[in-house]
Amino acid sequence: MATTLITGGTVISSTGRAQADVLIDGEQVAALLAPGTTAFGVDNLQAAVDKVIDATGKYVIPGGIDPHTHMQMPFGGTEACDTFETGTRAAAWGGTTTIIDFAIQRYGEKVMDGLAQWHEWADGNCAIDYGFHQIIGGIDDDSLAVMKELPDEGVTSFKLFMAYPGVFYSDDAQILKAMQVGAETGMMTMMHAENGPVIDVLAQQLADEGKLAPYYHGIARVWQMEEEATHRAIMLADVTKAPLYVVHVSAKQAVAQIAAARSRGQNVFGETCPQYLYLSLEEQLGAPGFEGAKWVCSTPLRARAEDHQNQLWRGLRTNELSLVSTDHCPFCFKGQKEMGKDDFRAIPNGIGSVEHRVDLLYQGVVEGRITLERWVELVSTTAARMFGLYGKKGVIAPGADADIVVYDPNGHTSIGLEKTHHMNMDHSAWEGFEIDGHVDTVLSRGAVLIENDQYVGAKGHGQFLKRGLSSYLM
Ligand code: DUC
Ligand code: ZN
Ligand code: ZN
């Protein structure tokens, strides 16, 4: 078994920072050592190990965990253009060493068939480790019964949609029943909280008025219907005593609903995404011509003038919001986004960011919005705790998987299609973003994936992760 020593860096965890060398034995972390320690009876550890990684002046952090991705998802009349192979490789480039993707069941389909399909797509193709949540897009007696078997499969969370009528939508009665299964089993209910039926009427009315540009996607998906659905989901969770995780929160009013539920003692958690922290209705969705299609996603980008972004950052700092995922769901501009050239309702919803999340969140440290420790918590540790991976993932400690990123705070990353882009897309939603900081070296279970700006990982290295129940539940 190969041994590696990461020397001279500052190890950052969710609870603190320390100068320490990290000794890796095979796939796991063996020890954190005070610099210069002679350990295990060996005077010169550096000479004794197979590989030394010099992290002097750099941060050593647990590998990023992105708990919300949609690799090759069939959606919007097409499919997301990153496969498990290309998407997980791009994730590795950006310092993410674990993803949790969404298997899908729809009306008339068997839950376990959906899960088996996603296993088939991912197995042998991933650069990094991966788990699954299960989308239940068709709640009936059969799916409600079978859902109870998901934890045995290592799938301990399911996602419901209050949006997308006729696609994934569940009504309140269905949600109530599914949440009762969540309460009974301890599985986390994940919720896309937007009132889909109302949004669809508003979208139709805009279309009838000839308002068909991408910008109107954001106008139809009013924040009131995110706040309303978030409140309704929280109330249904309260009635059923189910733990609730609200995905891709973009409206400050939804943050307030989550904060109120948390202060009442409910097990309610909120996630946001980089696009809601940095991009806006006015600048991106409102870009000239059809350009705005690149940023059509749901929930939508919100108006900068309404101050959602500062409130999301505040929520991340104060733990009203628990973590940051990407909702990575990329579509090419040519041929895919273009499907909605004449009508925003036909633009496939989704943005690709899996490669940039760790870097983008680090800008919160640079700008003084969050601490280094909170950065690590938001991009790695909380996701591990939330979704039953903690100990193995989300921490650099003896016995944990050696999923480690050496991050250079003095490095620089220019995001752009011609520069640092490894996602399988023909554009970047983050074109022109300049990042203070750089992902230098990435290890997954002791294997180096990224080094010297080269990908040296392998398709099929990534393994399926059977997850336990959330660490946050009482
Ligand atoms: N929102 C998106 O933008 N894409 C995938 C699904 C979703 O809810
Ligand atoms: Zn969603
Ligand atoms: Zn999603």
Coordinates of C-alpha atoms and ligand atoms in Angstrom, one line a residue:
M1 CA 0.0 0.0 0.0
A2 CA 1.5 3.4 -1.1
T3 CA 2.2 5.9 1.6
T4 CA 2.0 9.7 1.1
L5 CA 3.0 12.6 3.3
I6 CA 1.6 16.1 2.8
T7 CA 4.0 18.4 4.4
G8 CA 4.1 22.0 5.6
G9 CA 0.5 22.9 5.0
T10 CA -2.2 24.4 7.2
V11 CA -4.9 21.8 7.8
I12 CA -8.3 23.4 7.9
S13 CA -11.3 21.6 9.4
S14 CA -14.8 22.9 10.2
T15 CA -13.6 23.5 13.8
G16 CA -10.1 25.0 13.5
R17 CA -6.8 25.1 11.8
A18 CA -3.4 23.8 12.6
Q19 CA 0.1 23.4 11.0
A20 CA 0.3 19.6 10.5
D21 CA 1.7 17.0 8.1
V22 CA -0.8 14.5 6.9
L23 CA 0.3 10.9 6.6
I24 CA -1.7 8.7 4.2
D25 CA -1.4 4.9 4.2
G26 CA -3.1 3.4 1.2
E27 CA -6.6 4.8 0.9
Q28 CA -6.9 6.3 4.4
V29 CA -5.5 9.1 6.5
A30 CA -3.1 7.4 9.0
A31 CA -2.1 10.4 11.1
L32 CA -1.9 14.1 11.5
L33 CA 1.6 15.0 12.8
A34 CA 3.1 18.1 14.2
P35 CA 5.6 19.3 11.6
G36 CA 9.0 17.6 12.1
T37 CA 7.7 14.9 14.4
T38 CA 9.6 11.7 14.3
A39 CA 6.8 9.1 14.3
F40 CA 6.5 5.4 14.1
G41 CA 10.1 5.0 15.0
V42 CA 11.2 6.6 11.7
D43 CA 13.5 9.5 12.0
N44 CA 12.9 10.8 8.5
L45 CA 9.4 10.2 7.5
Q46 CA 9.8 12.1 4.3
A47 CA 12.4 9.7 3.2
A48 CA 10.4 6.7 4.2
V49 CA 7.1 7.4 2.4
D50 CA 6.5 6.7 -1.3
K51 CA 5.4 10.2 -2.1
V52 CA 5.8 13.7 -0.6
I53 CA 3.5 16.5 -1.4
D54 CA 4.8 19.9 -0.4
A55 CA 1.9 22.1 0.8
T56 CA 4.0 24.9 2.3
G57 CA 2.0 28.1 2.4
K58 CA -1.1 26.2 1.3
Y59 CA -4.3 25.0 2.9
V60 CA -5.0 21.3 3.3
I61 CA -8.7 20.6 3.3
P62 CA -11.1 17.6 3.1
G63 CA -12.2 17.0 -0.5
G64 CA -15.3 18.8 -1.6
I65 CA -18.6 17.0 -1.4
D66 CA -21.3 18.3 -3.8
P67 CA -24.6 16.7 -2.6
H68 CA -26.7 17.9 -5.5
T69 CA -25.8 17.0 -9.1
H70 CA -27.7 15.7 -12.1
M71 CA -25.2 13.9 -14.4
Q72 CA -26.7 12.9 -17.7
M73 CA -30.2 13.6 -16.4
P74 CA -33.0 13.2 -18.9
F75 CA -34.9 16.4 -18.5
G76 CA -36.7 19.1 -20.5
G77 CA -36.9 17.0 -23.7
T78 CA -33.1 16.4 -23.7
E79 CA -30.5 15.2 -21.2
A80 CA -27.8 17.0 -19.1
C81 CA -24.7 17.0 -21.2
D82 CA -22.2 15.9 -18.6
T83 CA -22.0 12.1 -18.2
F84 CA -20.8 10.5 -15.0
E85 CA -17.4 10.3 -16.7
T86 CA -17.1 13.9 -17.8
G87 CA -18.9 15.4 -14.8
T88 CA -16.9 13.6 -12.1
R89 CA -13.6 14.4 -13.9
A90 CA -14.6 18.1 -14.0
A91 CA -15.6 17.9 -10.3
A92 CA -12.1 16.5 -9.5
W93 CA -10.5 19.4 -11.3
G94 CA -12.3 21.7 -9.0
G95 CA -11.5 19.9 -5.7
T96 CA -14.7 18.0 -5.3
T97 CA -14.0 14.3 -4.5
T98 CA -17.6 13.1 -3.8
I99 CA -20.9 13.8 -5.5
I100 CA -24.4 12.7 -4.5
D101 CA -26.5 12.5 -7.7
F102 CA -30.2 11.9 -8.1
A103 CA -31.7 8.7 -9.4
I104 CA -35.2 9.2 -10.8
Q105 CA -38.5 7.4 -10.6
R106 CA -41.5 8.8 -12.5
Y107 CA -45.2 8.0 -12.7
G108 CA -45.7 4.4 -13.7
E109 CA -42.1 3.5 -13.1
K110 CA -40.6 1.3 -10.4
V111 CA -38.4 3.0 -7.8
M112 CA -35.8 0.3 -7.9
D113 CA -35.7 0.3 -11.7
G114 CA -34.8 4.0 -11.6
L115 CA -32.1 3.4 -9.0
A116 CA -30.7 0.4 -11.1
Q117 CA -30.5 2.6 -14.2
W118 CA -28.4 5.3 -12.4
H119 CA -26.1 2.6 -11.0
E120 CA -25.6 1.3 -14.5
W121 CA -24.8 4.8 -15.8
A122 CA -22.3 5.5 -13.0
D123 CA -20.7 2.2 -12.4
G124 CA -17.2 2.0 -13.8
N125 CA -17.3 5.6 -15.1
C126 CA -16.7 7.9 -12.2
A127 CA -13.4 9.6 -11.4
I128 CA -14.5 10.2 -7.8
D129 CA -16.8 8.5 -5.2
Y130 CA -20.5 9.0 -5.6
G131 CA -23.8 8.3 -3.8
F132 CA -27.4 8.6 -4.8
H133 CA -30.6 10.3 -3.6
Q134 CA -33.8 9.1 -5.1
I135 CA -36.2 11.4 -6.8
I136 CA -39.8 10.1 -6.3
G137 CA -41.6 11.7 -9.2
G138 CA -44.6 9.4 -9.0
I139 CA -45.9 8.9 -5.4
D140 CA -48.4 5.9 -5.3
D141 CA -48.9 3.0 -3.0
D142 CA -46.2 1.0 -4.7
S143 CA -43.5 3.7 -4.5
L144 CA -44.4 4.6 -0.9
A145 CA -43.9 0.9 0.1
V146 CA -40.7 0.5 -1.8
M147 CA -39.2 3.7 -0.6
K148 CA -38.8 2.0 2.8
E149 CA -36.2 -0.3 1.3
L150 CA -34.0 2.5 0.0
P151 CA -31.8 2.8 3.2
D152 CA -30.8 -0.9 2.7
E153 CA -29.5 0.2 -0.7
G154 CA -27.5 3.0 0.9
V155 CA -29.9 5.6 -0.3
T156 CA -31.1 7.6 2.7
S157 CA -32.7 10.6 1.2
F158 CA -35.4 11.3 -1.4
K159 CA -36.4 14.3 -3.4
L160 CA -39.9 15.6 -4.1
F161 CA -41.0 18.4 -6.4
M162 CA -43.6 21.0 -5.6
A163 CA -42.8 22.3 -9.1
Y164 CA -43.0 20.9 -12.7
P165 CA -46.6 19.7 -12.9
G166 CA -46.9 16.7 -15.2
V167 CA -43.2 15.9 -14.8
F168 CA -42.0 15.3 -11.2
Y169 CA -44.8 17.2 -9.4
S170 CA -46.3 15.9 -6.2
D171 CA -49.4 17.4 -4.6
D172 CA -49.7 18.1 -0.9
A173 CA -51.4 14.8 -0.1
Q174 CA -48.7 12.9 -1.8
I175 CA -46.0 14.9 -0.1
L176 CA -47.6 14.2 3.3
K177 CA -47.6 10.5 2.7
A178 CA -44.0 10.5 1.5
M179 CA -42.9 12.6 4.4
Q180 CA -44.6 10.1 6.7
V181 CA -42.2 7.5 5.2
G182 CA -39.4 9.9 5.9
A183 CA -40.4 10.2 9.5
E184 CA -40.7 6.5 10.0
T185 CA -37.4 5.5 8.4
G186 CA -35.2 8.5 9.2
M187 CA -34.7 9.3 5.6
M188 CA -34.2 12.9 4.7
T189 CA -37.0 14.5 2.6
M190 CA -35.4 16.9 0.0
M191 CA -37.7 19.4 -1.5
H192 CA -37.8 21.5 -4.6
A193 CA -39.9 24.2 -3.1
E194 CA -41.7 26.3 -5.7
N195 CA -45.4 26.4 -6.4
G196 CA -45.4 24.8 -9.9
P197 CA -49.1 25.1 -10.7
V198 CA -49.1 28.9 -10.0
I199 CA -45.8 29.4 -11.8
D200 CA -47.1 27.6 -14.9
V201 CA -50.2 29.9 -15.1
L202 CA -48.0 33.0 -14.7
A203 CA -45.6 31.7 -17.4
Q204 CA -48.6 31.0 -19.8
Q205 CA -49.9 34.6 -19.2
L206 CA -46.5 36.0 -20.0
A207 CA -46.3 33.9 -23.1
D208 CA -49.7 35.1 -24.2
E209 CA -48.5 38.6 -23.9
G210 CA -45.6 37.7 -26.2
K211 CA -43.0 37.9 -23.4
L212 CA -41.0 34.9 -24.5
A213 CA -37.4 35.8 -23.8
P214 CA -35.3 33.9 -21.2
Y215 CA -35.7 36.9 -18.8
Y216 CA -39.3 36.0 -18.3
H217 CA -38.4 32.6 -16.9
G218 CA -37.3 34.6 -13.9
I219 CA -40.3 36.9 -13.9
A220 CA -42.7 33.9 -13.9
R221 CA -41.0 32.1 -11.1
V222 CA -41.8 34.8 -8.5
W223 CA -40.1 34.7 -5.1
Q224 CA -43.5 34.6 -3.4
M225 CA -44.1 31.1 -4.8
E226 CA -40.7 30.0 -3.5
E227 CA -41.5 31.4 -0.1
E228 CA -45.0 30.0 -0.1
A229 CA -43.9 26.5 -1.1
T230 CA -41.0 26.6 1.4
H231 CA -43.5 27.5 4.2
R232 CA -45.9 24.7 3.0
A233 CA -43.2 22.1 3.0
I234 CA -42.1 23.2 6.5
M235 CA -45.6 22.9 7.8
L236 CA -46.1 19.4 6.2
A237 CA -42.8 18.4 7.7
D238 CA -43.9 19.7 11.1
V239 CA -47.2 17.7 10.9
T240 CA -45.3 14.5 10.0
K241 CA -42.2 15.1 12.1
A242 CA -40.1 14.4 9.0
P243 CA -36.6 16.0 8.6
L244 CA -36.7 18.4 5.7
Y245 CA -33.9 19.7 3.4
V246 CA -34.9 22.5 1.1
V247 CA -32.7 22.4 -2.1
H248 CA -31.4 25.3 -4.1
V249 CA -32.8 28.2 -2.0
S250 CA -32.6 31.5 -3.9
A251 CA -35.1 33.8 -2.3
K252 CA -34.3 35.7 1.0
Q253 CA -37.9 35.1 2.0
A254 CA -37.4 31.4 1.8
V255 CA -34.3 31.7 4.0
A256 CA -36.5 33.5 6.6
Q257 CA -39.0 30.6 6.5
I258 CA -36.2 28.1 7.1
A259 CA -34.6 30.3 9.8
A260 CA -38.0 30.5 11.6
A261 CA -38.5 26.7 11.5
R262 CA -35.0 26.1 12.8
S263 CA -35.5 28.5 15.7
R264 CA -38.7 26.6 16.5
G265 CA -36.6 23.5 16.8
Q266 CA -37.6 21.8 13.6
N267 CA -35.1 19.6 11.7
V268 CA -35.2 21.9 8.6
F269 CA -32.1 22.6 6.6
G270 CA -31.5 24.8 3.6
E271 CA -29.0 24.6 0.7
T272 CA -28.1 27.3 -1.7
C273 CA -25.9 27.2 -4.9
P274 CA -23.1 29.5 -6.2
Q275 CA -25.4 30.9 -9.0
Y276 CA -27.7 32.4 -6.4
L277 CA -24.8 34.0 -4.6
Y278 CA -23.2 35.6 -7.6
L279 CA -25.5 35.8 -10.6
S280 CA -28.7 37.8 -11.1
L281 CA -31.9 38.2 -12.9
E282 CA -30.9 41.6 -14.3
E283 CA -27.4 40.8 -15.5
Q284 CA -27.5 37.2 -16.6
L285 CA -31.1 36.2 -17.3
G286 CA -31.6 39.7 -18.8
A287 CA -28.6 39.5 -21.1
P288 CA -29.2 40.7 -24.6
G289 CA -31.0 38.5 -27.2
F290 CA -31.1 34.8 -26.3
E291 CA -27.9 34.8 -24.2
G292 CA -29.9 34.7 -20.9
A293 CA -30.8 31.1 -21.7
K294 CA -27.4 30.0 -20.4
W295 CA -28.7 30.9 -16.9
V296 CA -32.2 29.5 -17.0
C297 CA -32.4 27.3 -14.0
S298 CA -35.0 26.7 -11.3
T299 CA -35.3 28.1 -8.7
P300 CA -34.3 31.1 -10.9
L301 CA -31.7 33.7 -10.5
R302 CA -33.1 36.5 -8.3
A303 CA -33.0 40.3 -8.7
R304 CA -29.8 41.8 -7.4
A305 CA -31.8 44.9 -6.5
E306 CA -33.9 42.9 -4.0
D307 CA -30.8 42.0 -2.0
H308 CA -31.2 38.2 -2.0
Q309 CA -27.5 37.6 -2.5
N310 CA -26.4 39.4 0.7
Q311 CA -29.1 37.7 2.7
L312 CA -28.0 34.2 1.3
W313 CA -24.4 35.0 2.4
R314 CA -25.7 36.1 5.8
G315 CA -27.7 32.9 6.0
L316 CA -24.6 30.8 5.2
R317 CA -22.6 32.6 7.9
T318 CA -25.3 32.2 10.6
N319 CA -26.2 28.6 9.7
E320 CA -29.7 29.5 8.6
L321 CA -28.5 27.9 5.4
S322 CA -26.4 24.8 6.0
L323 CA -24.4 24.2 2.9
V324 CA -23.7 25.0 -0.8
S325 CA -24.3 22.5 -3.6
T326 CA -24.2 23.2 -7.4
D327 CA -27.4 21.6 -8.7
H328 CA -25.1 20.8 -11.5
C329 CA -27.4 20.2 -14.5
P330 CA -25.5 21.4 -17.6
F331 CA -27.0 21.9 -21.1
C332 CA -25.2 23.1 -24.2
F333 CA -26.3 26.4 -25.8
K334 CA -26.2 24.9 -29.3
G335 CA -29.1 22.4 -29.8
Q336 CA -30.1 22.3 -26.1
K337 CA -30.7 25.7 -24.7
E338 CA -31.7 26.7 -28.2
M339 CA -34.8 24.5 -27.9
G340 CA -36.4 27.5 -26.2
K341 CA -35.3 30.1 -28.8
D342 CA -38.9 31.1 -29.3
D343 CA -40.3 30.4 -25.9
F344 CA -38.5 30.5 -22.5
R345 CA -40.7 27.6 -21.3
A346 CA -38.9 25.2 -23.7
I347 CA -35.4 26.1 -22.4
P348 CA -34.0 23.2 -20.5
N349 CA -33.5 24.3 -16.9
G350 CA -30.0 24.0 -15.5
I351 CA -26.5 25.5 -15.0
G352 CA -23.1 23.7 -14.8
S353 CA -20.9 24.6 -11.9
V354 CA -19.5 21.3 -10.4
E355 CA -16.0 22.4 -11.3
H356 CA -16.1 25.8 -9.6
R357 CA -18.0 25.4 -6.3
V358 CA -14.9 25.2 -4.0
D359 CA -13.2 28.1 -5.8
L360 CA -16.4 30.3 -5.8
L361 CA -17.1 29.7 -2.2
Y362 CA -13.5 30.5 -1.3
Q363 CA -14.2 34.0 -2.6
G364 CA -16.5 34.3 0.4
V365 CA -13.4 33.9 2.6
V366 CA -11.5 36.4 0.4
E367 CA -14.3 39.0 0.7
G368 CA -14.6 38.5 4.5
R369 CA -18.1 36.9 4.4
I370 CA -17.2 33.6 5.9
T371 CA -14.2 32.1 7.8
L372 CA -11.9 29.5 6.4
E373 CA -13.5 27.0 8.8
R374 CA -16.9 27.8 7.6
W375 CA -15.7 27.4 4.0
V376 CA -14.6 23.9 4.7
E377 CA -17.9 23.2 6.5
L378 CA -20.0 24.5 3.6
V379 CA -18.2 22.7 0.8
S380 CA -17.4 19.4 2.6
T381 CA -18.1 18.6 6.2
T382 CA -21.8 19.5 6.5
A383 CA -22.7 17.5 3.4
A384 CA -21.0 14.5 4.9
R385 CA -22.9 14.9 8.2
M386 CA -26.2 15.7 6.4
F387 CA -26.1 12.7 4.2
G388 CA -24.6 9.9 6.3
L389 CA -21.0 10.0 5.1
Y390 CA -19.2 11.7 8.0
G391 CA -16.1 10.0 9.4
K392 CA -15.3 8.4 6.0
K393 CA -15.8 11.7 4.2
G394 CA -15.8 15.4 5.2
V395 CA -12.9 15.4 7.6
I396 CA -9.1 14.8 7.6
A397 CA -8.6 12.5 10.5
P398 CA -7.1 9.0 11.2
G399 CA -9.3 6.4 9.5
A400 CA -11.0 8.8 7.1
D401 CA -10.7 8.3 3.4
A402 CA -7.8 10.3 2.2
D403 CA -9.9 12.7 0.0
I404 CA -7.8 15.8 0.3
V405 CA -7.3 19.1 -1.6
V406 CA -4.2 21.2 -1.4
Y407 CA -5.5 24.7 -2.0
D408 CA -3.2 27.6 -2.8
P409 CA -4.6 30.9 -1.4
N410 CA -1.9 32.8 -3.4
G411 CA -2.8 31.1 -6.6
H412 CA -5.2 32.4 -9.2
T413 CA -7.8 30.8 -11.4
S414 CA -9.3 32.5 -14.4
I415 CA -12.6 30.8 -15.3
G416 CA -13.5 30.5 -18.9
L417 CA -14.2 28.1 -21.7
E418 CA -10.7 28.4 -23.1
K419 CA -9.0 28.5 -19.8
T420 CA -10.1 26.2 -17.0
H421 CA -13.1 24.4 -18.3
H422 CA -13.5 20.7 -18.1
M423 CA -17.3 20.3 -18.0
N424 CA -18.8 18.9 -21.2
M425 CA -20.5 22.1 -22.2
D426 CA -20.1 24.6 -25.1
H427 CA -20.2 27.6 -22.8
S428 CA -19.4 28.5 -19.2
A429 CA -22.0 30.2 -17.0
W430 CA -19.0 31.6 -15.1
E431 CA -17.1 33.0 -18.1
G432 CA -14.7 35.8 -17.0
F433 CA -14.9 35.1 -13.3
E434 CA -11.4 35.7 -11.7
I435 CA -10.8 33.5 -8.6
D436 CA -8.3 34.3 -5.9
G437 CA -7.0 30.9 -5.0
H438 CA -6.3 27.7 -6.9
V439 CA -6.9 24.0 -6.5
D440 CA -3.4 22.6 -6.6
T441 CA -3.5 18.9 -5.7
V442 CA -6.5 16.6 -5.3
L443 CA -6.5 13.1 -3.8
S444 CA -9.3 10.6 -3.7
R445 CA -8.8 7.7 -1.3
G446 CA -5.0 8.3 -1.4
A447 CA -4.8 8.4 -5.2
V448 CA -3.7 11.6 -6.8
L449 CA -6.3 12.9 -9.3
I450 CA -5.0 16.4 -10.0
E451 CA -1.3 17.5 -9.8
N452 CA 0.7 20.2 -11.6
D453 CA -2.5 21.3 -13.5
Q454 CA -2.8 17.8 -15.0
Y455 CA -5.6 15.2 -14.5
V456 CA -3.9 11.9 -13.5
G457 CA -7.0 10.1 -12.3
A458 CA -8.8 7.3 -13.9
K459 CA -12.3 6.5 -15.1
G460 CA -13.7 3.9 -12.7
H461 CA -11.7 4.9 -9.7
G462 CA -14.9 6.3 -8.1
Q463 CA -16.9 3.9 -6.0
F464 CA -20.5 3.9 -5.0
L465 CA -21.0 5.1 -1.4
K466 CA -23.7 3.4 0.7
R467 CA -24.8 6.1 3.0
G468 CA -26.1 6.0 6.5
L469 CA -28.8 8.3 8.1
S470 CA -28.1 11.9 8.6
S471 CA -25.9 12.8 11.6
Y472 CA -28.2 15.8 12.3
L473 CA -31.2 13.9 13.4
M474 CA -32.2 13.5 17.0
Ligands
DUC1 N1 -33.7 22.8 -11.5 C1 -32.8 23.0 -12.5 O1 -32.4 24.1 -12.8 N2 -32.3 21.9 -13.1 C2 -32.6 20.6 -12.8 C3 -33.8 20.4 -12.0 C4 -34.2 21.6 -11.2 O2 -35.0 21.5 -10.3
ZN2 ZN -34.9 21.2 -8.1
ZN3 ZN -31.6 19.6 -8.8

